[in-house]
């Protein structure tokens, strides 16, 4: 057991003594959880193989699942990657932000960081605490989401504590994260470039800069697709799942509500505690043990921000079954539906 130190830090003007204390841990090969604009990350020195191995241990993460490298200076991308595509400067203009690019890895990146692949995932976050920590550490920081493998990603320091207290050295607490879902991951080594994971950077906006961009088929899959060698190993592992069984109901809003209420009644007859993950437009229509709203269906960014927090809350309220409404797939709705489908283990009802 480690003693996990939790430091509150100002999200706009991070106190430098606290950042320095965290950076010292990173430089000495330790683990620090820190806020980014997407979710909280669990950071280690990306160029130190032993330190990165500790991330896998702390999270119980499968060893073949590579980790995103976070930088504070675009020039670092040229040290970490090789054979960069022609339009890389144009793409990097979208940084800092919730966008991760996959490039061919240079020889300085250890296999622990790339999960044994010859590619590396790189992102420059915009959160002031994240940028200050990377800068002060003077090394790129490898950081997956700071949750136990398979659990919903943490959007507050409290979520990190629930999963990793006693397993890591420090948590920097700067309040809830802004975006609430992980970064968009785009593979720039394939032709045409493909989105491997929809996330905080909307596909529609990215397509304006990368004209021939495609969505990798499993991104939108509504059933399990068996891929022998997935381009992103994270794809094949169970993800984002609350402890409760989650059923996702997809379809038009009018029919959706009736179907969900029917399922609620069925499970309640079986003496199960049932929760509904609804939206502002429909919340008042349900009778269940717990009803929560993601936010307005017209505001995908707000729904994304609430998603992982609400999944954890259902667990705290000891719900056995969560029945979730599908939401429109535009803008951040694509990332929300990708997470809900995976969290359900593709237990999807279409109406
Ligand atoms: P997370 O643990 O939430 O940070 O997830 C990181 C995601 O990025 C996982 O789905 C990984 O599989 C993916 N990823 C990281 N590095 C690579 C890489 N070199 N090639 C493809 N996917 C990657
Ligand atoms: Mg994760």
Coordinates of C-alpha atoms and ligand atoms in Angstrom, one line a residue:
X1 CA 0.0 0.0 0.0
X2 CA 1.2 3.5 -0.8
X3 CA 0.1 6.6 0.9
X4 CA -1.8 8.7 -1.6
X5 CA -1.4 12.4 -1.1
X6 CA -4.3 14.5 -2.3
X7 CA -3.6 18.2 -3.1
X8 CA -6.2 20.7 -4.0
X9 CA -4.9 22.9 -6.8
X10 CA -6.3 26.0 -8.5
X11 CA -7.5 25.0 -12.0
X12 CA -6.8 28.4 -13.6
X13 CA -3.7 29.5 -11.7
X14 CA -2.1 26.2 -10.4
X15 CA 0.1 26.8 -7.3
X16 CA 3.6 26.2 -8.4
X17 CA 4.8 24.6 -5.2
X18 CA 2.2 21.9 -5.5
X19 CA 3.0 21.4 -9.2
X20 CA 6.7 21.1 -8.3
X21 CA 5.9 18.4 -5.7
X22 CA 4.0 16.4 -8.2
X23 CA 6.6 16.8 -10.9
X24 CA 9.3 15.5 -8.5
X25 CA 7.2 12.3 -8.1
X26 CA 7.0 11.9 -11.9
X27 CA 10.7 12.5 -12.3
X28 CA 11.5 9.9 -9.6
X29 CA 9.4 7.3 -11.4
X30 CA 6.2 7.6 -9.3
X31 CA 2.5 8.0 -10.3
X32 CA 0.4 11.2 -10.1
X33 CA -3.3 11.5 -11.1
X34 CA -4.0 14.9 -12.6
X35 CA -6.9 16.7 -14.2
X36 CA -7.2 17.2 -18.0
X37 CA -10.0 18.9 -19.9
X38 CA -11.4 15.4 -20.8
X39 CA -11.1 13.1 -17.7
X40 CA -8.5 12.7 -14.9
X41 CA -5.3 10.9 -16.1
X42 CA -2.9 8.7 -14.3
X43 CA 0.6 10.0 -15.2
X44 CA 4.1 8.6 -15.2
X45 CA 7.3 9.5 -17.0
X46 CA 6.5 8.2 -20.6
X47 CA 10.2 7.5 -21.3
X48 CA 10.8 5.5 -18.1
X49 CA 9.8 1.8 -18.7
X50 CA 9.6 0.9 -15.0
X51 CA 7.4 3.9 -14.2
X52 CA 5.0 3.1 -17.0
X53 CA 4.8 -0.5 -15.9
X54 CA 3.6 0.8 -12.5
X55 CA 0.6 2.4 -14.3
X56 CA -0.5 -1.0 -15.6
X57 CA -0.2 -2.5 -12.1
X58 CA -2.1 0.3 -10.4
X59 CA -5.0 0.1 -12.8
X60 CA -4.9 -3.7 -13.4
X61 CA -4.6 -2.7 -17.1
X62 CA -4.0 -5.4 -19.7
X63 CA -0.3 -5.0 -20.8
X64 CA -1.2 -4.8 -24.5
X65 CA -3.3 -1.7 -24.1
X66 CA -1.0 1.3 -25.1
X67 CA -1.0 4.6 -23.2
X68 CA -1.4 8.1 -24.6
X69 CA 1.7 10.3 -24.2
X70 CA 0.9 13.9 -23.1
X71 CA 3.1 16.8 -24.1
X72 CA 3.2 20.5 -23.3
X73 CA 5.1 21.6 -26.4
X74 CA 4.2 20.7 -30.0
X75 CA 7.9 20.2 -30.8
X76 CA 8.0 17.2 -28.6
X77 CA 5.8 15.3 -31.2
X78 CA 8.9 15.4 -33.5
X79 CA 11.0 13.7 -30.9
X80 CA 8.5 11.0 -30.0
X81 CA 7.4 10.2 -33.6
X82 CA 8.9 9.6 -37.0
X83 CA 7.6 9.7 -40.6
X84 CA 5.0 12.4 -39.7
X85 CA 2.4 13.1 -42.4
X86 CA 2.6 16.2 -44.5
X87 CA -0.4 17.9 -42.9
X88 CA 0.8 17.3 -39.4
X89 CA 1.3 21.0 -38.6
X90 CA -2.3 21.8 -39.7
X91 CA -3.5 19.0 -37.4
X92 CA -1.4 20.1 -34.5
X93 CA -3.0 23.5 -34.8
X94 CA -6.0 21.9 -33.2
X95 CA -3.9 21.5 -30.1
X96 CA -4.0 22.0 -27.2
X97 CA -7.3 20.0 -27.0
X98 CA -9.1 16.7 -26.7
X99 CA -7.5 15.2 -29.8
X100 CA -5.0 12.3 -29.8
X101 CA -3.0 11.4 -32.9
X102 CA -1.4 8.0 -33.6
X103 CA 2.0 8.3 -35.4
X104 CA 5.0 6.0 -36.0
X105 CA 7.0 5.8 -32.8
X106 CA 10.6 6.9 -32.6
X107 CA 13.2 4.8 -30.8
X108 CA 13.0 6.9 -27.6
X109 CA 9.5 5.6 -26.7
X110 CA 9.7 2.4 -24.6
X111 CA 7.5 -0.6 -25.6
X112 CA 5.8 -0.3 -22.2
X113 CA 4.3 3.0 -23.4
X114 CA 3.3 1.7 -26.9
X115 CA 2.0 -1.7 -25.6
X116 CA 4.5 -3.3 -28.0
X117 CA 3.2 -1.5 -31.1
X118 CA 5.4 0.5 -33.5
X119 CA 3.2 3.5 -33.1
X120 CA 2.7 6.1 -30.4
X121 CA -0.4 8.0 -29.3
X122 CA 0.3 11.7 -28.6
X123 CA -1.9 14.6 -27.2
X124 CA -1.3 18.1 -25.9
X125 CA -4.0 18.8 -23.3
X126 CA -5.4 22.3 -22.7
X127 CA -5.9 22.0 -18.9
X128 CA -3.6 24.5 -17.1
X129 CA -2.7 21.9 -14.4
X130 CA -1.9 19.2 -16.9
X131 CA 0.3 21.6 -18.9
X132 CA 2.1 22.9 -15.9
X133 CA 2.8 19.4 -14.6
X134 CA 4.2 18.2 -17.9
X135 CA 6.4 21.3 -18.3
X136 CA 7.7 21.1 -14.7
X137 CA 8.4 17.4 -15.0
X138 CA 10.5 18.1 -18.2
X139 CA 9.4 14.8 -19.6
X140 CA 6.4 13.7 -21.7
X141 CA 3.8 12.1 -19.4
X142 CA 2.1 8.8 -20.3
X143 CA -1.4 8.8 -18.9
X144 CA -4.4 6.6 -19.4
X145 CA -7.7 7.5 -17.6
X146 CA -7.2 7.3 -13.8
X147 CA -9.7 4.5 -13.1
X148 CA -9.4 0.8 -12.4
X149 CA -9.4 -1.0 -15.8
X150 CA -13.0 -1.5 -17.1
X151 CA -14.6 1.1 -14.8
X152 CA -16.1 4.4 -15.9
X153 CA -13.4 7.1 -16.4
X154 CA -13.0 9.6 -13.5
X155 CA -14.3 13.1 -13.9
X156 CA -13.5 14.2 -10.4
X157 CA -10.6 13.6 -7.9
X158 CA -13.1 11.7 -5.7
X159 CA -13.7 9.2 -8.5
X160 CA -9.9 8.7 -8.7
X161 CA -9.7 8.2 -5.0
X162 CA -12.6 5.6 -5.1
X163 CA -10.5 3.5 -7.6
X164 CA -6.9 4.1 -6.8
X165 CA -6.4 5.3 -3.2
X166 CA -3.4 3.5 -1.8
X167 CA -2.2 2.4 -5.2
X168 CA -0.7 5.7 -6.4
X169 CA 1.5 8.5 -5.0
X170 CA -0.6 11.7 -5.5
X171 CA -3.9 13.1 -6.8
X172 CA -4.0 16.7 -8.0
X173 CA -7.6 17.8 -7.4
X174 CA -8.7 20.8 -9.5
X175 CA -12.4 20.0 -9.5
X176 CA -14.7 18.4 -12.1
X177 CA -13.4 18.1 -15.7
X178 CA -15.0 20.2 -18.4
X179 CA -15.6 17.7 -21.2
X180 CA -16.2 14.5 -19.3
X181 CA -15.4 11.9 -22.1
X182 CA -11.9 10.9 -23.2
X183 CA -10.1 12.4 -26.2
X184 CA -10.8 11.6 -29.8
X185 CA -8.2 9.1 -31.1
X186 CA -7.2 9.4 -34.8
X187 CA -4.8 7.1 -36.6
X188 CA -2.7 9.1 -39.0
X189 CA -0.6 6.1 -40.0
X190 CA -3.4 4.5 -42.0
X191 CA -4.6 5.6 -45.4
X192 CA -7.2 7.1 -45.2
X193 CA -6.8 8.3 -41.6
X194 CA -9.4 6.8 -39.3
X195 CA -11.0 7.7 -36.0
X196 CA -10.3 4.8 -33.6
X197 CA -12.2 6.3 -30.7
X198 CA -14.8 9.1 -30.9
X199 CA -14.3 11.5 -28.0
X200 CA -14.1 15.1 -26.9
X201 CA -13.2 16.5 -30.3
X202 CA -16.3 16.2 -32.6
X203 CA -15.8 14.1 -35.7
X204 CA -17.7 16.7 -37.8
X205 CA -15.1 19.4 -36.8
X206 CA -12.1 17.1 -37.4
X207 CA -13.3 16.2 -40.9
X208 CA -13.1 19.9 -41.8
X209 CA -9.3 19.7 -41.3
X210 CA -8.7 16.0 -42.3
X211 CA -10.8 15.8 -45.5
X212 CA -10.5 12.0 -46.2
X213 CA -11.1 11.1 -42.5
X214 CA -13.1 7.9 -41.8
X215 CA -14.7 6.3 -38.8
X216 CA -13.2 2.9 -38.0
X217 CA -16.2 0.5 -38.3
X218 CA -16.2 -0.7 -34.7
X219 CA -16.5 2.9 -33.4
X220 CA -20.2 2.8 -34.3
X221 CA -20.8 -0.9 -33.9
X222 CA -24.0 -1.8 -32.1
X223 CA -22.8 -5.4 -31.5
X224 CA -19.5 -7.0 -30.7
X225 CA -17.3 -7.1 -33.7
X226 CA -14.5 -9.7 -33.4
X227 CA -11.3 -8.1 -34.7
X228 CA -8.2 -10.4 -34.7
X229 CA -5.7 -7.5 -34.6
X230 CA -7.5 -4.3 -33.7
X231 CA -5.6 -1.2 -34.6
X232 CA -6.3 0.1 -31.1
X233 CA -5.9 -2.7 -28.6
X234 CA -8.1 -0.8 -26.1
X235 CA -11.0 -1.7 -28.4
X236 CA -11.2 -5.3 -27.4
X237 CA -11.3 -4.8 -23.7
X238 CA -14.5 -4.3 -21.6
X239 CA -14.9 -0.6 -20.9
X240 CA -16.6 2.1 -18.9
X241 CA -18.9 -0.4 -17.1
X242 CA -20.7 0.4 -13.9
X243 CA -21.2 -2.6 -11.5
X244 CA -24.9 -2.7 -12.3
X245 CA -26.1 -4.4 -15.5
X246 CA -26.7 -1.8 -18.1
X247 CA -29.3 -2.0 -20.9
X248 CA -29.3 0.6 -23.7
X249 CA -32.5 1.3 -25.5
X250 CA -32.2 3.0 -28.9
X251 CA -34.9 4.5 -31.1
X252 CA -37.3 7.3 -31.5
X253 CA -38.0 9.3 -28.4
X254 CA -41.8 8.5 -28.3
X255 CA -41.4 4.7 -28.5
X256 CA -38.2 4.8 -26.3
X257 CA -40.0 5.9 -23.2
X258 CA -42.7 3.2 -23.3
X259 CA -40.1 0.5 -23.9
X260 CA -37.9 1.7 -21.0
X261 CA -40.9 1.8 -18.6
X262 CA -41.9 -1.7 -19.7
X263 CA -38.3 -2.9 -18.9
X264 CA -38.3 -1.1 -15.6
X265 CA -41.6 -2.8 -14.6
X266 CA -40.3 -6.2 -15.6
X267 CA -37.1 -6.0 -13.5
X268 CA -39.0 -4.5 -10.5
X269 CA -41.3 -7.5 -10.6
X270 CA -38.2 -9.6 -10.1
X271 CA -37.4 -7.5 -7.0
X272 CA -34.5 -5.7 -8.6
X273 CA -33.6 -2.1 -7.9
X274 CA -33.9 -0.3 -11.2
X275 CA -32.4 3.0 -12.4
X276 CA -33.2 5.0 -15.5
X277 CA -30.6 7.1 -17.3
X278 CA -32.9 9.6 -19.0
X279 CA -32.7 13.1 -20.4
X280 CA -34.2 16.4 -19.3
X281 CA -37.0 16.0 -21.9
X282 CA -38.1 12.6 -20.6
X283 CA -37.1 12.4 -16.9
X284 CA -40.5 13.2 -15.5
X285 CA -42.1 10.3 -17.6
X286 CA -40.4 7.5 -15.7
X287 CA -41.5 5.6 -12.5
X288 CA -38.4 3.7 -11.2
X289 CA -36.2 3.4 -8.1
X290 CA -33.8 6.0 -9.3
X291 CA -34.2 8.3 -12.3
X292 CA -31.3 10.5 -13.4
X293 CA -30.9 12.9 -16.3
X294 CA -27.9 13.3 -18.5
X295 CA -29.0 16.8 -19.5
X296 CA -30.9 18.2 -22.5
X297 CA -30.9 16.1 -25.7
X298 CA -30.2 19.4 -27.4
X299 CA -26.9 19.8 -25.5
X300 CA -24.6 16.8 -26.2
X301 CA -21.7 18.6 -24.5
X302 CA -23.6 18.8 -21.3
X303 CA -24.7 15.1 -21.5
X304 CA -21.1 14.1 -22.1
X305 CA -19.9 16.0 -19.1
X306 CA -22.4 14.2 -16.8
X307 CA -22.2 10.6 -18.3
X308 CA -19.4 8.9 -16.2
X309 CA -20.4 10.7 -13.0
X310 CA -24.0 9.4 -13.3
X311 CA -22.9 5.8 -14.0
X312 CA -20.8 5.9 -10.8
X313 CA -23.7 7.4 -8.9
X314 CA -26.0 4.5 -9.9
X315 CA -23.5 2.1 -8.3
X316 CA -23.3 4.2 -5.1
X317 CA -27.1 4.0 -4.9
X318 CA -26.9 0.2 -5.3
X319 CA -29.0 -0.1 -8.4
X320 CA -29.0 -3.6 -9.9
X321 CA -30.1 -2.7 -13.4
X322 CA -29.6 0.6 -15.3
X323 CA -31.8 1.2 -18.3
X324 CA -30.3 4.0 -20.5
X325 CA -31.9 6.1 -23.2
X326 CA -30.0 6.3 -26.5
X327 CA -29.2 9.9 -27.6
X328 CA -28.7 11.5 -31.0
X329 CA -25.2 10.7 -32.4
X330 CA -24.3 14.1 -33.6
X331 CA -21.4 16.1 -32.1
X332 CA -20.4 14.6 -28.7
X333 CA -23.4 12.3 -29.0
X334 CA -21.1 10.0 -31.0
X335 CA -18.8 9.5 -28.1
X336 CA -21.6 9.2 -25.6
X337 CA -23.3 6.4 -27.6
X338 CA -19.9 4.6 -28.1
X339 CA -19.4 4.6 -24.3
X340 CA -22.9 3.5 -23.5
X341 CA -22.9 0.7 -26.1
X342 CA -19.6 -0.6 -24.7
X343 CA -20.7 -0.1 -21.1
X344 CA -23.8 -2.2 -21.9
X345 CA -21.6 -5.0 -23.3
X346 CA -23.8 -4.5 -26.4
X347 CA -26.9 -5.3 -24.5
X348 CA -29.0 -3.1 -26.8
X349 CA -32.7 -3.0 -27.4
X350 CA -33.9 -1.3 -30.6
X351 CA -37.4 0.1 -30.8
Ligands
LIG1 P1 -7.2 5.5 -22.1 O1 -6.8 4.4 -21.3 O2 -8.6 5.9 -21.8 O3 -6.3 6.7 -22.1 O4 -7.3 5.0 -23.6 C1 -6.2 5.2 -24.5 C2 -6.7 4.7 -25.8 O5 -5.8 5.0 -26.9 C3 -6.9 3.2 -25.8 O6 -8.1 2.8 -26.5 C4 -5.7 2.7 -26.6 O7 -5.9 1.5 -27.2 C5 -5.5 3.8 -27.6 N1 -4.1 3.9 -28.0 C6 -3.0 4.3 -27.3 N2 -1.9 4.2 -28.0 C7 -2.2 3.7 -29.2 C8 -1.5 3.3 -30.3 N3 -0.2 3.4 -30.4 N4 -2.2 2.8 -31.4 C9 -3.5 2.7 -31.3 N5 -4.2 3.0 -30.2 C10 -3.6 3.5 -29.2
LIG2 MG1 -9.5 4.5 -20.1

